[in-house]
Amino acid sequence: MEDKVQKINSLFKYLTHGNEGSPEFETFMAFLRGLKDYSTLLDFYDVEFTSHLFEEVLPKINDKYNKALVIETIVKRLTVMLRRA
Protein backbone atom coordinates (compact mmCIF):
# COMPACT_ATOMS: atom_id res chain seq x y z
CA MET A 1 0.00 0.00 0.00
CA GLU A 2 2.87 2.36 0.85
CA ASP A 3 4.31 1.90 -2.65
CA LYS A 4 0.97 2.86 -4.22
CA VAL A 5 0.77 6.04 -2.17
CA GLN A 6 4.33 6.99 -3.16
CA LYS A 7 3.55 6.46 -6.84
CA ILE A 8 0.39 8.56 -6.63
CA ASN A 9 2.23 11.32 -4.77
CA SER A 10 4.87 11.26 -7.52
CA LEU A 11 2.11 11.71 -10.08
CA PHE A 12 0.71 14.64 -8.10
CA LYS A 13 4.16 16.23 -8.01
CA TYR A 14 4.53 15.79 -11.76
CA LEU A 15 1.13 17.37 -12.43
CA THR A 16 1.93 20.35 -10.21
CA HIS A 17 5.53 20.94 -11.31
CA GLY A 18 4.42 23.58 -13.81
CA ASN A 19 2.71 26.86 -13.24
CA GLU A 20 -0.97 27.49 -12.73
CA GLY A 21 -2.67 27.39 -16.12
CA SER A 22 -0.50 24.63 -17.57
CA PRO A 23 -2.41 21.55 -18.77
CA GLU A 24 -0.78 19.39 -16.09
CA PHE A 25 -1.57 21.82 -13.29
CA GLU A 26 -5.17 22.24 -14.42
CA THR A 27 -5.54 18.44 -14.59
CA PHE A 28 -4.46 18.27 -10.96
CA MET A 29 -6.92 21.02 -9.98
CA ALA A 30 -9.77 19.17 -11.73
CA PHE A 31 -8.82 16.02 -9.83
CA LEU A 32 -8.63 17.93 -6.55
CA ARG A 33 -12.18 19.25 -6.99
CA GLY A 34 -13.43 15.67 -6.82
CA LEU A 35 -11.00 14.40 -4.21
CA LYS A 36 -11.70 16.98 -1.52
CA ASP A 37 -15.16 15.54 -0.82
CA TYR A 38 -14.03 11.95 -0.29
CA SER A 39 -12.66 11.63 3.23
CA THR A 40 -11.76 7.96 2.70
CA LEU A 41 -9.52 8.92 -0.22
CA LEU A 42 -8.06 11.85 1.69
CA ASP A 43 -7.26 9.39 4.47
CA PHE A 44 -5.49 7.14 1.94
CA TYR A 45 -2.91 9.79 1.09
CA ASP A 46 -0.27 10.40 3.67
CA VAL A 47 1.20 13.54 5.19
CA GLU A 48 3.39 14.01 2.10
CA PHE A 49 0.28 14.90 0.06
CA THR A 50 -0.83 17.56 2.54
CA SER A 51 2.69 18.95 2.82
CA HIS A 52 2.96 19.15 -0.96
CA LEU A 53 -0.31 21.06 -1.18
CA PHE A 54 0.78 23.49 1.52
CA GLU A 55 4.44 23.97 0.61
CA GLU A 56 4.54 23.58 -3.17
CA VAL A 57 1.07 24.03 -4.67
CA LEU A 58 -0.48 26.82 -2.59
CA PRO A 59 2.35 29.35 -3.15
CA LYS A 60 2.04 28.95 -6.96
CA ILE A 61 -1.64 29.76 -7.11
CA ASN A 62 -2.91 33.21 -8.02
CA ASP A 63 -6.52 32.36 -8.84
CA LYS A 64 -8.62 32.91 -5.72
CA TYR A 65 -10.93 29.97 -6.48
CA ASN A 66 -8.05 27.55 -6.96
CA LYS A 67 -6.43 28.88 -3.79
CA ALA A 68 -9.67 28.37 -1.86
CA LEU A 69 -9.93 24.81 -3.24
CA VAL A 70 -6.42 23.94 -2.04
CA ILE A 71 -7.00 25.49 1.40
CA GLU A 72 -10.32 23.67 1.75
CA THR A 73 -8.66 20.38 0.81
CA ILE A 74 -5.87 20.92 3.35
CA VAL A 75 -8.40 21.69 6.09
CA LYS A 76 -10.48 18.61 5.22
CA ARG A 77 -7.35 16.43 5.19
CA LEU A 78 -6.30 17.73 8.59
CA THR A 79 -9.81 17.13 9.91
CA VAL A 80 -9.61 13.50 8.74
CA MET A 81 -6.23 13.12 10.42
CA LEU A 82 -7.54 14.56 13.70
CA ARG A 83 -10.52 12.21 13.72
CA ARG A 84 -8.16 9.26 13.52
CA ALA A 85 -6.02 10.49 16.41
CSV table of N, CA and C in Angstrom, one decimal:
chain,number,residue,atom,x,y,z
A,1,MET,N,0.8,-1.2,0.0
A,1,MET,CA,0.0,0.0,0.0
A,1,MET,C,0.9,1.3,0.0
A,2,GLU,N,2.0,1.2,0.8
A,2,GLU,CA,2.9,2.4,0.9
A,2,GLU,C,3.4,2.7,-0.5
A,3,ASP,N,3.8,1.7,-1.3
A,3,ASP,CA,4.3,1.9,-2.6
A,3,ASP,C,3.3,2.6,-3.5
A,4,LYS,N,2.0,2.2,-3.4
A,4,LYS,CA,1.0,2.9,-4.2
A,4,LYS,C,0.8,4.3,-3.9
A,5,VAL,N,0.9,4.6,-2.6
A,5,VAL,CA,0.8,6.0,-2.2
A,5,VAL,C,2.0,6.9,-2.7
A,6,GLN,N,3.1,6.3,-2.7
A,6,GLN,CA,4.3,7.0,-3.2
A,6,GLN,C,4.2,7.2,-4.7
A,7,LYS,N,3.7,6.3,-5.4
A,7,LYS,CA,3.5,6.5,-6.8
A,7,LYS,C,2.5,7.5,-7.1
A,8,ILE,N,1.4,7.5,-6.4
A,8,ILE,CA,0.4,8.6,-6.6
A,8,ILE,C,0.9,9.9,-6.3
A,9,ASN,N,1.6,10.0,-5.2
A,9,ASN,CA,2.2,11.3,-4.8
A,9,ASN,C,3.2,11.8,-5.8
A,10,SER,N,4.0,10.9,-6.4
A,10,SER,CA,4.9,11.3,-7.5
A,10,SER,C,4.1,11.8,-8.7
A,11,LEU,N,3.0,11.2,-9.0
A,11,LEU,CA,2.1,11.7,-10.1
A,11,LEU,C,1.6,13.1,-9.8
A,12,PHE,N,1.2,13.3,-8.5
A,12,PHE,CA,0.7,14.6,-8.1
A,12,PHE,C,1.8,15.7,-8.3
A,13,LYS,N,3.0,15.3,-7.9
A,13,LYS,CA,4.2,16.2,-8.0
A,13,LYS,C,4.4,16.6,-9.5
A,14,TYR,N,4.3,15.6,-10.3
A,14,TYR,CA,4.5,15.8,-11.8
A,14,TYR,C,3.5,16.8,-12.3
A,15,LEU,N,2.2,16.5,-11.9
A,15,LEU,CA,1.1,17.4,-12.4
A,15,LEU,C,1.2,18.8,-11.9
A,16,THR,N,1.9,19.0,-10.8
A,16,THR,CA,1.9,20.3,-10.2
A,16,THR,C,3.3,21.0,-10.4
A,17,HIS,N,4.2,20.4,-11.2
A,17,HIS,CA,5.5,20.9,-11.3
A,17,HIS,C,5.5,22.2,-12.1
A,18,GLY,N,4.5,22.4,-13.0
A,18,GLY,CA,4.4,23.6,-13.8
A,18,GLY,C,3.7,24.7,-13.1
A,19,ASN,N,3.4,25.7,-13.8
A,19,ASN,CA,2.7,26.9,-13.2
A,19,ASN,C,1.2,26.7,-13.4
A,20,GLU,N,0.5,27.4,-12.6
A,20,GLU,CA,-1.0,27.5,-12.7
A,20,GLU,C,-1.3,27.9,-14.2
A,21,GLY,N,-2.3,27.2,-14.7
A,21,GLY,CA,-2.7,27.4,-16.1
A,21,GLY,C,-2.1,26.4,-17.1
A,22,SER,N,-1.0,25.7,-16.7
A,22,SER,CA,-0.5,24.6,-17.6
A,22,SER,C,-1.5,23.5,-17.6
A,23,PRO,N,-1.5,22.7,-18.7
A,23,PRO,CA,-2.4,21.5,-18.8
A,23,PRO,C,-2.3,20.6,-17.6
A,24,GLU,N,-1.0,20.3,-17.2
A,24,GLU,CA,-0.8,19.4,-16.1
A,24,GLU,C,-1.4,19.9,-14.8
A,25,PHE,N,-1.1,21.2,-14.5
A,25,PHE,CA,-1.6,21.8,-13.3
A,25,PHE,C,-3.1,21.8,-13.3
A,26,GLU,N,-3.7,22.2,-14.4
A,26,GLU,CA,-5.2,22.2,-14.4
A,26,GLU,C,-5.8,20.8,-14.3
A,27,THR,N,-5.1,19.8,-14.8
A,27,THR,CA,-5.5,18.4,-14.6
A,27,THR,C,-5.6,18.1,-13.1
A,28,PHE,N,-4.5,18.5,-12.4
A,28,PHE,CA,-4.5,18.3,-11.0
A,28,PHE,C,-5.6,19.0,-10.2
A,29,MET,N,-5.9,20.2,-10.6
A,29,MET,CA,-6.9,21.0,-10.0
A,29,MET,C,-8.3,20.4,-10.2
A,30,ALA,N,-8.5,19.9,-11.4
A,30,ALA,CA,-9.8,19.2,-11.7
A,30,ALA,C,-9.9,17.9,-10.9
A,31,PHE,N,-8.8,17.2,-10.7
A,31,PHE,CA,-8.8,16.0,-9.8
A,31,PHE,C,-9.1,16.4,-8.4
A,32,LEU,N,-8.5,17.5,-7.9
A,32,LEU,CA,-8.6,17.9,-6.6
A,32,LEU,C,-10.1,18.3,-6.2
A,33,ARG,N,-10.8,18.9,-7.2
A,33,ARG,CA,-12.2,19.2,-7.0
A,33,ARG,C,-13.0,18.0,-6.6
A,34,GLY,N,-12.7,16.9,-7.2
A,34,GLY,CA,-13.4,15.7,-6.8
A,34,GLY,C,-12.9,15.0,-5.5
A,35,LEU,N,-11.6,15.1,-5.3
A,35,LEU,CA,-11.0,14.4,-4.2
A,35,LEU,C,-11.4,15.0,-2.9
A,36,LYS,N,-11.5,16.3,-2.8
A,36,LYS,CA,-11.7,17.0,-1.5
A,36,LYS,C,-12.9,16.5,-0.8
A,37,ASP,N,-13.9,16.0,-1.5
A,37,ASP,CA,-15.2,15.5,-0.8
A,37,ASP,C,-15.2,14.1,-0.4
A,38,TYR,N,-14.1,13.4,-0.6
A,38,TYR,CA,-14.0,11.9,-0.3
A,38,TYR,C,-13.0,11.7,0.8
A,39,SER,N,-13.5,11.7,2.1
A,39,SER,CA,-12.7,11.6,3.2
A,39,SER,C,-11.9,10.3,3.2
A,40,THR,N,-12.5,9.2,2.7
A,40,THR,CA,-11.8,8.0,2.7
A,40,THR,C,-10.6,8.0,1.8
A,41,LEU,N,-10.7,8.7,0.7
A,41,LEU,CA,-9.5,8.9,-0.2
A,41,LEU,C,-8.5,9.9,0.4
A,42,LEU,N,-9.0,10.9,1.0
A,42,LEU,CA,-8.1,11.9,1.7
A,42,LEU,C,-7.3,11.1,2.8
A,43,ASP,N,-7.9,10.2,3.4
A,43,ASP,CA,-7.3,9.4,4.5
A,43,ASP,C,-6.2,8.5,3.9
A,44,PHE,N,-6.4,8.0,2.6
A,44,PHE,CA,-5.5,7.1,1.9
A,44,PHE,C,-4.1,7.8,1.7
A,45,TYR,N,-4.2,9.1,1.4
A,45,TYR,CA,-2.9,9.8,1.1
A,45,TYR,C,-2.3,10.2,2.4
A,46,ASP,N,-1.0,10.1,2.4
A,46,ASP,CA,-0.3,10.4,3.7
A,46,ASP,C,0.1,11.9,3.8
A,47,VAL,N,0.8,12.2,4.8
A,47,VAL,CA,1.2,13.5,5.2
A,47,VAL,C,1.9,14.2,4.0
A,48,GLU,N,2.6,13.4,3.2
A,48,GLU,CA,3.4,14.0,2.1
A,48,GLU,C,2.5,14.8,1.2
A,49,PHE,N,1.3,14.2,0.9
A,49,PHE,CA,0.3,14.9,0.1
A,49,PHE,C,-0.1,16.3,0.6
A,50,THR,N,-0.4,16.3,1.9
A,50,THR,CA,-0.8,17.6,2.5
A,50,THR,C,0.3,18.5,2.5
A,51,SER,N,1.5,18.1,2.8
A,51,SER,CA,2.7,18.9,2.8
A,51,SER,C,2.9,19.5,1.4
A,52,HIS,N,2.8,18.7,0.4
A,52,HIS,CA,3.0,19.1,-1.0
A,52,HIS,C,2.0,20.2,-1.3
A,53,LEU,N,0.7,20.0,-0.9
A,53,LEU,CA,-0.3,21.1,-1.2
A,53,LEU,C,0.1,22.4,-0.5
A,54,PHE,N,0.5,22.3,0.7
A,54,PHE,CA,0.8,23.5,1.5
A,54,PHE,C,2.1,24.2,1.1
A,55,GLU,N,3.1,23.4,0.9
A,55,GLU,CA,4.4,24.0,0.6
A,55,GLU,C,4.7,24.3,-0.9
A,56,GLU,N,4.2,23.4,-1.8
A,56,GLU,CA,4.5,23.6,-3.2
A,56,GLU,C,3.4,24.1,-4.0
A,57,VAL,N,2.2,23.7,-3.8
A,57,VAL,CA,1.1,24.0,-4.7
A,57,VAL,C,0.5,25.4,-4.3
A,58,LEU,N,0.2,25.6,-3.0
A,58,LEU,CA,-0.5,26.8,-2.6
A,58,LEU,C,0.3,28.1,-3.0
A,59,PRO,N,1.6,28.1,-2.8
A,59,PRO,CA,2.3,29.3,-3.1
A,59,PRO,C,2.3,29.7,-4.6
A,60,LYS,N,2.1,28.7,-5.5
A,60,LYS,CA,2.0,29.0,-7.0
A,60,LYS,C,0.7,29.5,-7.5
A,61,ILE,N,-0.3,29.5,-6.6
A,61,ILE,CA,-1.6,29.8,-7.1
A,61,ILE,C,-2.0,31.2,-7.0
A,62,ASN,N,-2.5,31.8,-8.0
A,62,ASN,CA,-2.9,33.2,-8.0
A,62,ASN,C,-4.4,33.3,-8.1
A,63,ASP,N,-5.1,32.4,-8.7
A,63,ASP,CA,-6.5,32.4,-8.8
A,63,ASP,C,-7.2,32.1,-7.5
A,64,LYS,N,-8.0,33.0,-7.1
A,64,LYS,CA,-8.6,32.9,-5.7
A,64,LYS,C,-9.5,31.7,-5.5
A,65,TYR,N,-10.1,31.2,-6.6
A,65,TYR,CA,-10.9,30.0,-6.5
A,65,TYR,C,-10.1,28.7,-6.4
A,66,ASN,N,-9.0,28.7,-7.1
A,66,ASN,CA,-8.1,27.5,-7.0
A,66,ASN,C,-7.4,27.6,-5.6
A,67,LYS,N,-7.0,28.8,-5.1
A,67,LYS,CA,-6.4,28.9,-3.8
A,67,LYS,C,-7.4,28.4,-2.7
A,68,ALA,N,-8.7,28.8,-2.8
A,68,ALA,CA,-9.7,28.4,-1.9
A,68,ALA,C,-9.8,26.9,-1.9
A,69,LEU,N,-9.8,26.3,-3.1
A,69,LEU,CA,-9.9,24.8,-3.2
A,69,LEU,C,-8.8,24.1,-2.5
A,70,VAL,N,-7.6,24.6,-2.7
A,70,VAL,CA,-6.4,23.9,-2.0
A,70,VAL,C,-6.5,24.1,-0.5
A,71,ILE,N,-6.9,25.3,-0.1
A,71,ILE,CA,-7.0,25.5,1.4
A,71,ILE,C,-8.1,24.6,2.0
A,72,GLU,N,-9.2,24.5,1.3
A,72,GLU,CA,-10.3,23.7,1.7
A,72,GLU,C,-9.9,22.2,1.8
A,73,THR,N,-9.1,21.8,0.8
A,73,THR,CA,-8.7,20.4,0.8
A,73,THR,C,-7.7,20.1,2.0
A,74,ILE,N,-6.8,21.1,2.2
A,74,ILE,CA,-5.9,20.9,3.3
A,74,ILE,C,-6.6,20.8,4.7
A,75,VAL,N,-7.6,21.7,4.9
A,75,VAL,CA,-8.4,21.7,6.1
A,75,VAL,C,-9.2,20.4,6.2
A,76,LYS,N,-9.8,19.9,5.2
A,76,LYS,CA,-10.5,18.6,5.2
A,76,LYS,C,-9.5,17.5,5.5
A,77,ARG,N,-8.3,17.5,4.9
A,77,ARG,CA,-7.4,16.4,5.2
A,77,ARG,C,-6.9,16.5,6.7
A,78,LEU,N,-6.7,17.6,7.2
A,78,LEU,CA,-6.3,17.7,8.6
A,78,LEU,C,-7.4,17.3,9.5
A,79,THR,N,-8.7,17.6,9.1
A,79,THR,CA,-9.8,17.1,9.9
A,79,THR,C,-9.9,15.6,10.0
A,80,VAL,N,-9.6,15.0,8.8
A,80,VAL,CA,-9.6,13.5,8.7
A,80,VAL,C,-8.5,13.0,9.6
A,81,MET,N,-7.4,13.6,9.6
A,81,MET,CA,-6.2,13.1,10.4
A,81,MET,C,-6.5,13.3,11.9
A,82,LEU,N,-7.2,14.4,12.3
A,82,LEU,CA,-7.5,14.6,13.7
A,82,LEU,C,-8.6,13.6,14.2
A,83,ARG,N,-9.5,13.2,13.3
A,83,ARG,CA,-10.5,12.2,13.7
A,83,ARG,C,-9.9,10.9,14.0
A,84,ARG,N,-8.8,10.5,13.3
A,84,ARG,CA,-8.2,9.3,13.5
A,84,ARG,C,-7.4,9.2,14.8
A,85,ALA,N,-6.9,10.4,15.2
A,85,ALA,CA,-6.0,10.5,16.4
A,85,ALA,C,-6.8,10.2,17.7
